[in-house]
mmCIF file of C-alpha atoms and ligand atoms in Angstrom:
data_model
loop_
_atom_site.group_PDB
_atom_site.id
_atom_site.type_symbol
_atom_site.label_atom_id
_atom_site.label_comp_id
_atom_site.label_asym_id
_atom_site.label_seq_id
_atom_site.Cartn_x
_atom_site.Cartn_y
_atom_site.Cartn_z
ATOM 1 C CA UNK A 20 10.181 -41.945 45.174
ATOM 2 C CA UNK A 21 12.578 -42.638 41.699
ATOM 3 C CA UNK A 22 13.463 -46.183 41.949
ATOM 4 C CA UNK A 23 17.266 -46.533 42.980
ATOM 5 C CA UNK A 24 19.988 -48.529 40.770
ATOM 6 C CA UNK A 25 23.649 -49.002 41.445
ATOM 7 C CA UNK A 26 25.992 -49.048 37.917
ATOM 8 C CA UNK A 27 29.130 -50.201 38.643
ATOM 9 C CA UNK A 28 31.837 -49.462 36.238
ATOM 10 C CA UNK A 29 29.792 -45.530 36.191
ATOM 11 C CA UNK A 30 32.374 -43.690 35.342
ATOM 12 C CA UNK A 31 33.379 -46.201 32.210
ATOM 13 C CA UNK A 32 32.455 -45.748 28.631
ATOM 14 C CA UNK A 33 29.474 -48.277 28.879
ATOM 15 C CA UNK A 34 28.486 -47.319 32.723
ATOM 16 C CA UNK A 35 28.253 -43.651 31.991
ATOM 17 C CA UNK A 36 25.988 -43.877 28.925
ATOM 18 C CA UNK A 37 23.995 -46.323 31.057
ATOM 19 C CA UNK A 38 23.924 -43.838 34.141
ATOM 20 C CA UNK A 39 22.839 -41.324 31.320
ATOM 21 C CA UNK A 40 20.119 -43.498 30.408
ATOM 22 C CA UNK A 41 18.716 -44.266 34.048
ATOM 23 C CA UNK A 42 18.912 -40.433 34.829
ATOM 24 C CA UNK A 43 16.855 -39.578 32.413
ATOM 25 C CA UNK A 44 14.325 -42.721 32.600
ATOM 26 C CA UNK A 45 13.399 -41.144 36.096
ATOM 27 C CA UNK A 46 15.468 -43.259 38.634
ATOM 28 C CA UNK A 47 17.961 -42.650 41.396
ATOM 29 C CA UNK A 48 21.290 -43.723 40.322
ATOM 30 C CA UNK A 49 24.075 -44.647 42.253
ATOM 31 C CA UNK A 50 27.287 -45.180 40.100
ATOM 32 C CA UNK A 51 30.067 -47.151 41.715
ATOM 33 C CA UNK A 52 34.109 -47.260 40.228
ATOM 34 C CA UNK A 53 37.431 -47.231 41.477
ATOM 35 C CA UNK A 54 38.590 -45.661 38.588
ATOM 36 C CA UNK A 55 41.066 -47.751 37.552
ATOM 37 C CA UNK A 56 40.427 -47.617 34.021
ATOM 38 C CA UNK A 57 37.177 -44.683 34.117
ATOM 39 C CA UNK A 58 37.063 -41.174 34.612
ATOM 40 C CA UNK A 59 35.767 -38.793 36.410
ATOM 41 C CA UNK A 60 34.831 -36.661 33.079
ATOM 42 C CA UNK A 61 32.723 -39.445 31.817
ATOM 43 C CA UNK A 62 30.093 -38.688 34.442
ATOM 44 C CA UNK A 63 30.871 -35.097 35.861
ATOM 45 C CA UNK A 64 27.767 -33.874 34.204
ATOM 46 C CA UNK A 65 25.650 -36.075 36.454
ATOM 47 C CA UNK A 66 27.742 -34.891 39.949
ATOM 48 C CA UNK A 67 25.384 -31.820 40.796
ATOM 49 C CA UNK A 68 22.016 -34.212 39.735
ATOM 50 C CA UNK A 69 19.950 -34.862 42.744
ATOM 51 C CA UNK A 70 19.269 -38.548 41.339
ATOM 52 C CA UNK A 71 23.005 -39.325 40.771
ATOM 53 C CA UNK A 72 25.173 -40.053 43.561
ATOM 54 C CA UNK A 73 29.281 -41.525 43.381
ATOM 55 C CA UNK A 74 30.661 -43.811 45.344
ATOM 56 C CA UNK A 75 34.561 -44.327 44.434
ATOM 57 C CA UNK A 76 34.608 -48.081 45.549
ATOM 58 C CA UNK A 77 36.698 -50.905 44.223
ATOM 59 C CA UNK A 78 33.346 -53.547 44.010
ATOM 60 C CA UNK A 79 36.507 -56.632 44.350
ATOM 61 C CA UNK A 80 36.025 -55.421 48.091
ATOM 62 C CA UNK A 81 32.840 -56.052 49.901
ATOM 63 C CA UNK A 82 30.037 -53.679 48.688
ATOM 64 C CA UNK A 83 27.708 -51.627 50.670
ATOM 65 C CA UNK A 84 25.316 -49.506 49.669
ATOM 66 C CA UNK A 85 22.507 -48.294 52.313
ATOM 67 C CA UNK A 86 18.664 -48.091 51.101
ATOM 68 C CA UNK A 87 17.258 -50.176 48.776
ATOM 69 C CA UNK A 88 17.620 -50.990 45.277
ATOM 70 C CA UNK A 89 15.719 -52.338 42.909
ATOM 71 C CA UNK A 90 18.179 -52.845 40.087
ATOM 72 C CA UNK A 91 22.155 -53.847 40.168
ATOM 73 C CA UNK A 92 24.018 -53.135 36.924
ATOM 74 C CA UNK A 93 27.959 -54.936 37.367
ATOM 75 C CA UNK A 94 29.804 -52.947 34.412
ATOM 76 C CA UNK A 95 32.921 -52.620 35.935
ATOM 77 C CA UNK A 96 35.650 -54.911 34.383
ATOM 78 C CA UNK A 97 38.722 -53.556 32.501
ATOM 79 C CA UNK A 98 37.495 -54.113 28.891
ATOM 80 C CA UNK A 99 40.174 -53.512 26.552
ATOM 81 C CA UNK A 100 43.207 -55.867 25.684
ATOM 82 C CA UNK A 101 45.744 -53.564 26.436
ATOM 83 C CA UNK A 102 44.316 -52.733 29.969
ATOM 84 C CA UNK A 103 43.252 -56.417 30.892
ATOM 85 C CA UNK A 104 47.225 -57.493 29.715
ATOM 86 C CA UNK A 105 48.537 -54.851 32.227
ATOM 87 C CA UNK A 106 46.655 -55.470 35.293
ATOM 88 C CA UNK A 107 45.543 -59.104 34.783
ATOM 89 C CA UNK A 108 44.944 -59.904 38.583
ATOM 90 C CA UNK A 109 42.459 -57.182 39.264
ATOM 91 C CA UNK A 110 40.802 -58.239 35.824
ATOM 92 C CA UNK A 111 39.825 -61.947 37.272
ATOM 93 C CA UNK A 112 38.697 -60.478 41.152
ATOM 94 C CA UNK A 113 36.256 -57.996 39.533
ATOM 95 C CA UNK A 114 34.711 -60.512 37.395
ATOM 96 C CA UNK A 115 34.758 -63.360 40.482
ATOM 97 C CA UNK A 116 35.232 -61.837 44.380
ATOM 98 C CA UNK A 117 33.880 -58.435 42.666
ATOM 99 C CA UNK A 118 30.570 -60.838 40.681
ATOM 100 C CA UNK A 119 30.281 -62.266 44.317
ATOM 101 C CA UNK A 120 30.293 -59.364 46.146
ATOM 102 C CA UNK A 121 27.060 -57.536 43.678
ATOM 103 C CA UNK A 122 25.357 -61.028 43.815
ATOM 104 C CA UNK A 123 25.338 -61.183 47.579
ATOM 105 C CA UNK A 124 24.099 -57.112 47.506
ATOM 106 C CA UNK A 125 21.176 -58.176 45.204
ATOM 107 C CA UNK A 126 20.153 -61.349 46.887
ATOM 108 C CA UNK A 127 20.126 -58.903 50.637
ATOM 109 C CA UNK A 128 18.054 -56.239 48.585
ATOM 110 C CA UNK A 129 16.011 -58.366 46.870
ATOM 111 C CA UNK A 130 17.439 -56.398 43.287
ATOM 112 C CA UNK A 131 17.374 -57.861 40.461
ATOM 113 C CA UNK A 132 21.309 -58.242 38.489
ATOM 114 C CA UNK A 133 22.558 -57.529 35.422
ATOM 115 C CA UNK A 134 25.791 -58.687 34.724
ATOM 116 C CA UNK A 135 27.987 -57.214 31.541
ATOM 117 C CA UNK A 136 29.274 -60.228 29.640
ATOM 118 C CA UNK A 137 31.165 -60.552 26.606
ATOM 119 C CA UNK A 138 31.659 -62.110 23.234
ATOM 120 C CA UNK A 139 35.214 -63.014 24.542
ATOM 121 C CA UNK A 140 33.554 -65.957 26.345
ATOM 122 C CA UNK A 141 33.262 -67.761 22.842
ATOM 123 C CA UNK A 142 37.034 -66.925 22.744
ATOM 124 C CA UNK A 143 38.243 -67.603 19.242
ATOM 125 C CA UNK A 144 35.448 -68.983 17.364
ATOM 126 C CA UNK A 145 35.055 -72.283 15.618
ATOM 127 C CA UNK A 146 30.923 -71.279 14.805
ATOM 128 C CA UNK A 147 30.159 -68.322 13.234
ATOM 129 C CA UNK A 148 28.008 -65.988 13.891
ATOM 130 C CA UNK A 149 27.814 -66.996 17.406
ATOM 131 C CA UNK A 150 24.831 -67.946 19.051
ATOM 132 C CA UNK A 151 24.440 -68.544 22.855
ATOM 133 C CA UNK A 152 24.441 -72.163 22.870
ATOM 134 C CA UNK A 153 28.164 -72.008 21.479
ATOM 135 C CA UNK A 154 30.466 -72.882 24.222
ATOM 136 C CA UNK A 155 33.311 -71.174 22.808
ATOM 137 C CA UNK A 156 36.922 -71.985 22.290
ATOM 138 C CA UNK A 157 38.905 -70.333 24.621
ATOM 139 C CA UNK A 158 42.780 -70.705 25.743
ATOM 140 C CA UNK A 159 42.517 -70.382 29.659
ATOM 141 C CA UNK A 160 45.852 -69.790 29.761
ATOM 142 C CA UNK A 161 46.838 -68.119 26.753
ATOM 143 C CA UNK A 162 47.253 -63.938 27.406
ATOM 144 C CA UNK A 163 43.628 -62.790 26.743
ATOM 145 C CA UNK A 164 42.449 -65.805 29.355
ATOM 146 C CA UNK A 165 42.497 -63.306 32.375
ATOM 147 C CA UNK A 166 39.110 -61.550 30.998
ATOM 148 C CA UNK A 167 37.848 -64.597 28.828
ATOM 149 C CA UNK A 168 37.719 -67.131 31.999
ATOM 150 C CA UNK A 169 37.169 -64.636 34.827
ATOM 151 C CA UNK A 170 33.771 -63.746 32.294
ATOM 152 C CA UNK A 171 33.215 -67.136 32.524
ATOM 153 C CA UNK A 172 32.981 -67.495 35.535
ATOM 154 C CA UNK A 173 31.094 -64.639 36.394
ATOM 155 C CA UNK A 174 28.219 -66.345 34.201
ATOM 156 C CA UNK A 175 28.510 -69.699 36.144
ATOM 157 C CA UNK A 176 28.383 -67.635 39.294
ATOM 158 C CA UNK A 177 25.178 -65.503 38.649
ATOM 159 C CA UNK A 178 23.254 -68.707 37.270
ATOM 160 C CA UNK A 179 24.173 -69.988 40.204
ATOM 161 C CA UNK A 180 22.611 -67.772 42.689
ATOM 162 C CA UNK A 181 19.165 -67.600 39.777
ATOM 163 C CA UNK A 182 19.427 -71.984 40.300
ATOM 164 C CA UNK A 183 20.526 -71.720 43.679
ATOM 165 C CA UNK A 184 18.909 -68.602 45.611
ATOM 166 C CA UNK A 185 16.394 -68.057 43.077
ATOM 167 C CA UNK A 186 17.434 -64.538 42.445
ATOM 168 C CA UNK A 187 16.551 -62.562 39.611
ATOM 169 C CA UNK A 188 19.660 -62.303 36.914
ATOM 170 C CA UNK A 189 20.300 -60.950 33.552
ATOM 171 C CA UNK A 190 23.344 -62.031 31.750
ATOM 172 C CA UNK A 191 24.501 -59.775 28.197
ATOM 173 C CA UNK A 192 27.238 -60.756 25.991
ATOM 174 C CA UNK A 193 28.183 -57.871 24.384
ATOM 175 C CA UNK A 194 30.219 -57.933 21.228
ATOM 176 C CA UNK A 195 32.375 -54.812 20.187
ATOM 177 C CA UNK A 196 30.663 -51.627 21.126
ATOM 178 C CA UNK A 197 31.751 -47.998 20.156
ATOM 179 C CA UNK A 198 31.077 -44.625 20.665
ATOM 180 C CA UNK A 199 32.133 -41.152 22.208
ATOM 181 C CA UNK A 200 33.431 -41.743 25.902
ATOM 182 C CA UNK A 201 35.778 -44.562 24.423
ATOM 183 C CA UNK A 202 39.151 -43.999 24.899
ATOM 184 C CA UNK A 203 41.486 -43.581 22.004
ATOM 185 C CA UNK A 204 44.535 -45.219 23.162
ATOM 186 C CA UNK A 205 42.794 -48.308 24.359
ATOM 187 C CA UNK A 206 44.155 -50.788 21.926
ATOM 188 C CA UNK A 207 40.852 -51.495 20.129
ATOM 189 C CA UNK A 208 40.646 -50.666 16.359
ATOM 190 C CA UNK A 209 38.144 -48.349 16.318
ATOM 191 C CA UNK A 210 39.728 -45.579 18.410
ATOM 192 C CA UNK A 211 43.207 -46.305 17.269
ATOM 193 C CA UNK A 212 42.106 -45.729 13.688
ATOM 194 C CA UNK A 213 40.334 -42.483 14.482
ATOM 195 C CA UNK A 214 43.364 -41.346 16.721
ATOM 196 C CA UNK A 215 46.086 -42.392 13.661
ATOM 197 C CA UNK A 216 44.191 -40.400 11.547
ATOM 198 C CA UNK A 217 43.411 -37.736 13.324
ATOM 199 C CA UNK A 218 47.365 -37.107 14.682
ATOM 200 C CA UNK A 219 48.351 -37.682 10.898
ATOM 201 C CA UNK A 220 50.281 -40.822 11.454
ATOM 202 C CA UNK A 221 49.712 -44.165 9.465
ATOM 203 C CA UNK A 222 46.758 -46.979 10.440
ATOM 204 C CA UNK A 223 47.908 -49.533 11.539
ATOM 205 C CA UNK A 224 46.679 -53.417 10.599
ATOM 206 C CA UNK A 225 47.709 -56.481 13.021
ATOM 207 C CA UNK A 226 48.148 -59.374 10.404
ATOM 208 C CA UNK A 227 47.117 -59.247 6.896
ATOM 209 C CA UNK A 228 43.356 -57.336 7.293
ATOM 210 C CA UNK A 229 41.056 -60.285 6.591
ATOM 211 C CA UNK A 230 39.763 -60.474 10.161
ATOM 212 C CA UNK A 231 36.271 -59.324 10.961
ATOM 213 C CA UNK A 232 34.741 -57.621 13.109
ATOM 214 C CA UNK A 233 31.219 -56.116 14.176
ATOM 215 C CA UNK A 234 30.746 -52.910 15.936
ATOM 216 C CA UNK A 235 27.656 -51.228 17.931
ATOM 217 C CA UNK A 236 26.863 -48.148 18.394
ATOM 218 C CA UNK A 237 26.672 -47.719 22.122
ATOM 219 C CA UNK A 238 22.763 -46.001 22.096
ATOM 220 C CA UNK A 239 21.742 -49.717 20.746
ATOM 221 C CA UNK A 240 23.481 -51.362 23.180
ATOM 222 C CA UNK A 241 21.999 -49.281 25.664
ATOM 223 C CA UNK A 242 18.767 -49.874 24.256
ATOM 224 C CA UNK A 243 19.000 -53.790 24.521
ATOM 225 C CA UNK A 244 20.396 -53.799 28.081
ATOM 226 C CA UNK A 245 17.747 -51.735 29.208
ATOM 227 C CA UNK A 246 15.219 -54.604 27.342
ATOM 228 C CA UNK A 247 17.283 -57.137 28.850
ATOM 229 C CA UNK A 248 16.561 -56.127 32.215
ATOM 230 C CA UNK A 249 13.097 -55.867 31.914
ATOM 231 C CA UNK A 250 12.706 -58.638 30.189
ATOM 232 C CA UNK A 251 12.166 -61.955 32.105
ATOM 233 C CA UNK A 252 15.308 -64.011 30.237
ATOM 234 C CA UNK A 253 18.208 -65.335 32.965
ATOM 235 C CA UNK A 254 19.998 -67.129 30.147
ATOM 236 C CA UNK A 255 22.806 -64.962 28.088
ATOM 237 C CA UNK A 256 21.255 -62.832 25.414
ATOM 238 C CA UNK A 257 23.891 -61.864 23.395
ATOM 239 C CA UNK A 258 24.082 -57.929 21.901
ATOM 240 C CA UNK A 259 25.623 -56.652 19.088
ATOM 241 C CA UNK A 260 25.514 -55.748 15.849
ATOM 242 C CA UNK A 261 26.044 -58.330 12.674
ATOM 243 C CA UNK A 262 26.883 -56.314 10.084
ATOM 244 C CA UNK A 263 30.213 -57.859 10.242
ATOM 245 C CA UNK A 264 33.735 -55.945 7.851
ATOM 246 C CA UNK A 265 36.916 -56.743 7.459
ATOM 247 C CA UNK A 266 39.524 -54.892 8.930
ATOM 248 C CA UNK A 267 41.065 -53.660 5.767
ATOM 249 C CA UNK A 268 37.672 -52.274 4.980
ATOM 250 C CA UNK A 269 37.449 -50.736 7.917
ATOM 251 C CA UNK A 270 40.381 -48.751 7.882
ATOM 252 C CA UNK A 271 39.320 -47.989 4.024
ATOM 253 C CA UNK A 272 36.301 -46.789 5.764
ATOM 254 C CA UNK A 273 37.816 -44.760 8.385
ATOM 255 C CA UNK A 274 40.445 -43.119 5.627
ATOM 256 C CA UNK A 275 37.142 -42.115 3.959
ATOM 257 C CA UNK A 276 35.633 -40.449 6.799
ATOM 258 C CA UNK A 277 38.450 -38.792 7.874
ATOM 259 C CA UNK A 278 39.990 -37.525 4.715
ATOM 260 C CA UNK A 279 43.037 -38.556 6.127
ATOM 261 C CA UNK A 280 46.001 -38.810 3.424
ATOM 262 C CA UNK A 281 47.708 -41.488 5.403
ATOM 263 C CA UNK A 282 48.361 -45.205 4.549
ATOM 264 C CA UNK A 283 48.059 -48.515 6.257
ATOM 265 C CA UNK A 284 50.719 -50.649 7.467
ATOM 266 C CA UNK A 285 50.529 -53.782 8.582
ATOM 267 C CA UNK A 286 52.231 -55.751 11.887
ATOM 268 C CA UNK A 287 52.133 -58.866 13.319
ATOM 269 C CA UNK A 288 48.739 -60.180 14.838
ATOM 270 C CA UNK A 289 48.837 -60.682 18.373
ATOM 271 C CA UNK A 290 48.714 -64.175 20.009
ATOM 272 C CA UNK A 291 44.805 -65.027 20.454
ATOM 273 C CA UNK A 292 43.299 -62.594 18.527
ATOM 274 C CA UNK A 293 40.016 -63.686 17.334
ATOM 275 C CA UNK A 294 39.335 -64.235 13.471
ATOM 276 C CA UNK A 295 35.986 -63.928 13.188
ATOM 277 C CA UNK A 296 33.567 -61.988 15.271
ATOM 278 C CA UNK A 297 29.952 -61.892 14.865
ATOM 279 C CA UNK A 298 26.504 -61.952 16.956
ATOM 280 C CA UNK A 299 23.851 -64.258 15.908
ATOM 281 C CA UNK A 300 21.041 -61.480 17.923
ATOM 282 C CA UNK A 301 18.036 -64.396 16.636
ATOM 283 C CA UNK A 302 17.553 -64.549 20.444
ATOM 284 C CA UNK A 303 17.190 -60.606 20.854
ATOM 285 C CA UNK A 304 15.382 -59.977 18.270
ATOM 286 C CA UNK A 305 13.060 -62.366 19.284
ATOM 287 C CA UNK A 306 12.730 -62.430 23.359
ATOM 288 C CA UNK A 307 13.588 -58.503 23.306
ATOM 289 C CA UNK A 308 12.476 -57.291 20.044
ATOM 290 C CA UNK A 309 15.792 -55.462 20.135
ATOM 291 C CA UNK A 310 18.482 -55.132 16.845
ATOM 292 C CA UNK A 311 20.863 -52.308 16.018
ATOM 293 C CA UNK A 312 19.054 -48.814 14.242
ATOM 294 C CA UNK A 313 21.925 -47.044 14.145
ATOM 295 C CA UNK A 314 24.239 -47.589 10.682
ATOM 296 C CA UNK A 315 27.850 -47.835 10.660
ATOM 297 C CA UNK A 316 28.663 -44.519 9.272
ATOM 298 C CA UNK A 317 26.658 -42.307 11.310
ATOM 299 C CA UNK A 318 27.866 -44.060 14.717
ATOM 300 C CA UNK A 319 31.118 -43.369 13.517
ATOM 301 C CA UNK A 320 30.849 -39.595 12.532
ATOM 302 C CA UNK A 321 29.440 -39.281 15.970
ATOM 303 C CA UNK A 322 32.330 -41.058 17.655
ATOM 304 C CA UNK A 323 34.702 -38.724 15.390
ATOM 305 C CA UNK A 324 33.359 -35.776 16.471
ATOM 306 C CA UNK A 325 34.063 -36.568 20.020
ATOM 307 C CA UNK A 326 37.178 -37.297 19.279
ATOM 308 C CA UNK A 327 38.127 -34.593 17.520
ATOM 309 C CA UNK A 328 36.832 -32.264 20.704
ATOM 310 C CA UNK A 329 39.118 -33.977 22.749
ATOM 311 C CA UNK A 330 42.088 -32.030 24.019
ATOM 312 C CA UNK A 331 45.932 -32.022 22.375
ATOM 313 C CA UNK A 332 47.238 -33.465 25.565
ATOM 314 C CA UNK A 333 44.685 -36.619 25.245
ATOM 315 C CA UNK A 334 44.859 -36.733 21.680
ATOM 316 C CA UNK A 335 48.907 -37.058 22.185
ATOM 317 C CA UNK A 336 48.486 -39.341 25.347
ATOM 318 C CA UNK A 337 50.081 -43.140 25.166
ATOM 319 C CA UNK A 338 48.499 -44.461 27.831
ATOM 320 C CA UNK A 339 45.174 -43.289 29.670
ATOM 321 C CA UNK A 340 46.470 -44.677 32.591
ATOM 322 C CA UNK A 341 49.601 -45.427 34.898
ATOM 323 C CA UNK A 342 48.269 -48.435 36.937
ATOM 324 C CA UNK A 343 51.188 -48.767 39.274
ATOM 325 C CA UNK A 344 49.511 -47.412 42.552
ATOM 326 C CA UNK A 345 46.731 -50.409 41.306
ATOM 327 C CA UNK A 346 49.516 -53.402 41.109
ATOM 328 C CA UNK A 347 49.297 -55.749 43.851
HETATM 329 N N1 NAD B 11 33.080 -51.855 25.341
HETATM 330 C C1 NAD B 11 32.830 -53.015 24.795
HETATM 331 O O1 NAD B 11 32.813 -53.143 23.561
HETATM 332 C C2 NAD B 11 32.525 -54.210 25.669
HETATM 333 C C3 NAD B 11 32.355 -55.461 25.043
HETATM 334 C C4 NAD B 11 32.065 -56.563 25.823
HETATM 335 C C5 NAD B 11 31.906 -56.429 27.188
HETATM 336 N N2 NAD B 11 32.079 -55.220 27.774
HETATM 337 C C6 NAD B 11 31.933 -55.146 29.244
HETATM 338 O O2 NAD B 11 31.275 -53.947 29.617
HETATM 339 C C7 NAD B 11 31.815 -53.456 30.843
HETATM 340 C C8 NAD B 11 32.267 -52.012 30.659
HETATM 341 O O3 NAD B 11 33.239 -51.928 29.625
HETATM 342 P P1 NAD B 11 33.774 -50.518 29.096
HETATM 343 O O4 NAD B 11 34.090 -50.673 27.670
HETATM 344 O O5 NAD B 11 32.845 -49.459 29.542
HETATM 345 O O6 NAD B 11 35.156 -50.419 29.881
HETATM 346 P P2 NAD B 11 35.774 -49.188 30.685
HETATM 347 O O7 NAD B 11 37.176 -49.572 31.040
HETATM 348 O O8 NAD B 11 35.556 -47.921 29.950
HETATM 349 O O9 NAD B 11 34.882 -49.146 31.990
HETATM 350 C C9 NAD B 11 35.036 -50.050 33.047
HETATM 351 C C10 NAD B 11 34.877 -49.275 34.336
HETATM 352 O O10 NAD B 11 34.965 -50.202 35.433
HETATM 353 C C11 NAD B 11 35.775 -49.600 36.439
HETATM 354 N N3 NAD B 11 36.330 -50.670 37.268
HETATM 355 C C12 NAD B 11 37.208 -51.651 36.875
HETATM 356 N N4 NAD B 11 37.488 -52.447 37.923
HETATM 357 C C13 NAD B 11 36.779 -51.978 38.966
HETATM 358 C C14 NAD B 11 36.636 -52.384 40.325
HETATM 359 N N5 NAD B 11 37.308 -53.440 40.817
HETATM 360 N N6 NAD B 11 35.800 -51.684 41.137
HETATM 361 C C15 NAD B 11 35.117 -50.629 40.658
HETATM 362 N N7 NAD B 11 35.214 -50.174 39.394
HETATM 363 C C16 NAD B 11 36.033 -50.852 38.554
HETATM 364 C C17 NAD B 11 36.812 -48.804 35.677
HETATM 365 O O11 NAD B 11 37.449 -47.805 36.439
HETATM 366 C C18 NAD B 11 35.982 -48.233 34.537
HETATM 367 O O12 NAD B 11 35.413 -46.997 34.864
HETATM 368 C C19 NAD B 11 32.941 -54.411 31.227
HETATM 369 O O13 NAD B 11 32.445 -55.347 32.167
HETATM 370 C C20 NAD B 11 33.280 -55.101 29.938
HETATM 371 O O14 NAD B 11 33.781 -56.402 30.165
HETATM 372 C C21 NAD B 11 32.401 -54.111 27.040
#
């Protein structure tokens, strides 16, 4: 009998390379999403798989699964500025009611948890490269506090139940993460580089370039949750990759790749925006024997190439999503 997980978040661009990577580790995966910022196309090649099963669940409501289940993976969170900014409310339940809701599952099932963190719980950084025992410097009420505070909390709510109940949690901060599955009109650099370039139109810079940031190639993060989870560490590992670049190199970078004979141009930076952004992975490397393999440049001709298979009409596409049926 395959061991059986539930991934929530499945159909996401971190759930569905970690269904990927249960599938073909040999378990029985049950992937869990409302859909609110996911798709179906992330995960329709797992569908006809005997080991997969969906559920289309929103996890802020209470969660049932039948059977049992040895592992509980909460991924589902809107992750990216520009989603978390248009539905802010359903951004704090799934980190709190939908945190509480998983917790309760794993402490009935006797699973063990992971719970998907965030470098946005050291907010905008005052210590650099971040380590876990930096409490951060967040603005709780400032625009990005919606995902920053209801990550938080999530943290003080699973150490809880491993103080409290005893249960067995996992808790990963993951810094910026890319890869194909993104999506490009998400309002993170990465893809809205790649999508400028690719549509022909100029890259665009908020504030003058000089902040940095630090991006993973999602097969390494994959690779260190998986360790993560196995591993016998309840305190926040934090996952990422330091080799840390300046905006303005990046988009040099991306211009490079690309071949693109566009310019930058630069606009305002937005309120909040973090200045610095880098892992200290000493903890990783050491508890989990984990650190990024996979360089810069090839993660991002990888990520390229997906994009450039992606249709006109998503290529063209504003938004990925109309939330208004979601609003409450
Ligand atoms: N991608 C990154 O670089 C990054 C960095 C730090 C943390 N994270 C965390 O990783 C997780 C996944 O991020 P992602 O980049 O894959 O985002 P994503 O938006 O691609 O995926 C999130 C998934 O969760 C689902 N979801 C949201 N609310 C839900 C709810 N109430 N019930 C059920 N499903 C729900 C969405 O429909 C979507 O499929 C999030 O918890 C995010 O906070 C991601």
């Amino acid at each position: 009998m395959a061991e059986r997980v539930l991934i929530t978040g499945a159909a996401g661009f971190l759930g569905s390379h970690l269904c990927d990577r249960f599938i073909s580790d040999g378990f029985h995966v049950i992937g869990m999403d409302n859909l609110i910022t996911g798709d179906m196309r992330n995960i329709e090649h797992l569908i006809k798989l005997e080991h997969f099963e969906f559920y289309h669940h929103d996890v802020s409501k209470f969660v049932h699964v039948p059977g049992e289940l040895k592992y509980i993976l909460h991924f589902a969170s809107p992750a990216s500025p520009i989603d978390y900014l248009k539905i802010p409310i359903q951004t704090l339940k799934v980190s709190s009611l939908g945190t509480h809701h998983l917790l309760g599952l794993a402490k009935a099932k006797k699973a063990r948890i992971l719970v998907a963190s965030t470098s946005e719980v050291y907010g905008d950084p005052l210590v650099h490269p971040q380590n876990e025992e930096y409490y951060g410097n967040v603005n709780s009420v400032g625009p990005r506090g919606v995902y920053d505070e209801a990550k938080r909390f999530q943290e003080a709510l699973t150490m809880a139940y491993h103080t409290f109940h005893g249960l067995e949690t996992r808790i990963v901060r993951i810094f910026n993460t890319y890869g194909p599955r993104m999506r490009l009109n998400d309002g993170r650099v990465l893809p809205a580089f790649i999508g400028q370039a690719i549509r022909g139109e100029d890259l665009t810079i908020f504030g003058d370039g000089s902040q940095t940031r630090s991006f993973c190639y999602v097969d390494d993060l994959v690779e260190g949750i998986k360790r993560l989870l196995l591993s016998d560490h309840s305190s926040p590992v934090n996952i990422g990759n330091p080799d840390e670049i300046t905006i303005s190199d990046f988009a040099k970078e991306i211009i490079a790749l690309t071949g693109t004979k566009q310019k930058v141009v630069y606009k305002p930076l937005p309120q909040d925006d973090p200045k610095i952004r880098q892992p200290d992975i000493s903890k990783a490397k050491q508890l989990l024997g984990w650190e990024p393999k996979v360089n810069r440049k090839d993660g991002i001709q990888k990520t390229y190439e997906y994009f450039l298979s992606l249709s006109k009409e998503d290529l063209y596409k504003n938004e990925h999503k109309n939330f208004g049926s979601y609003i409450k």
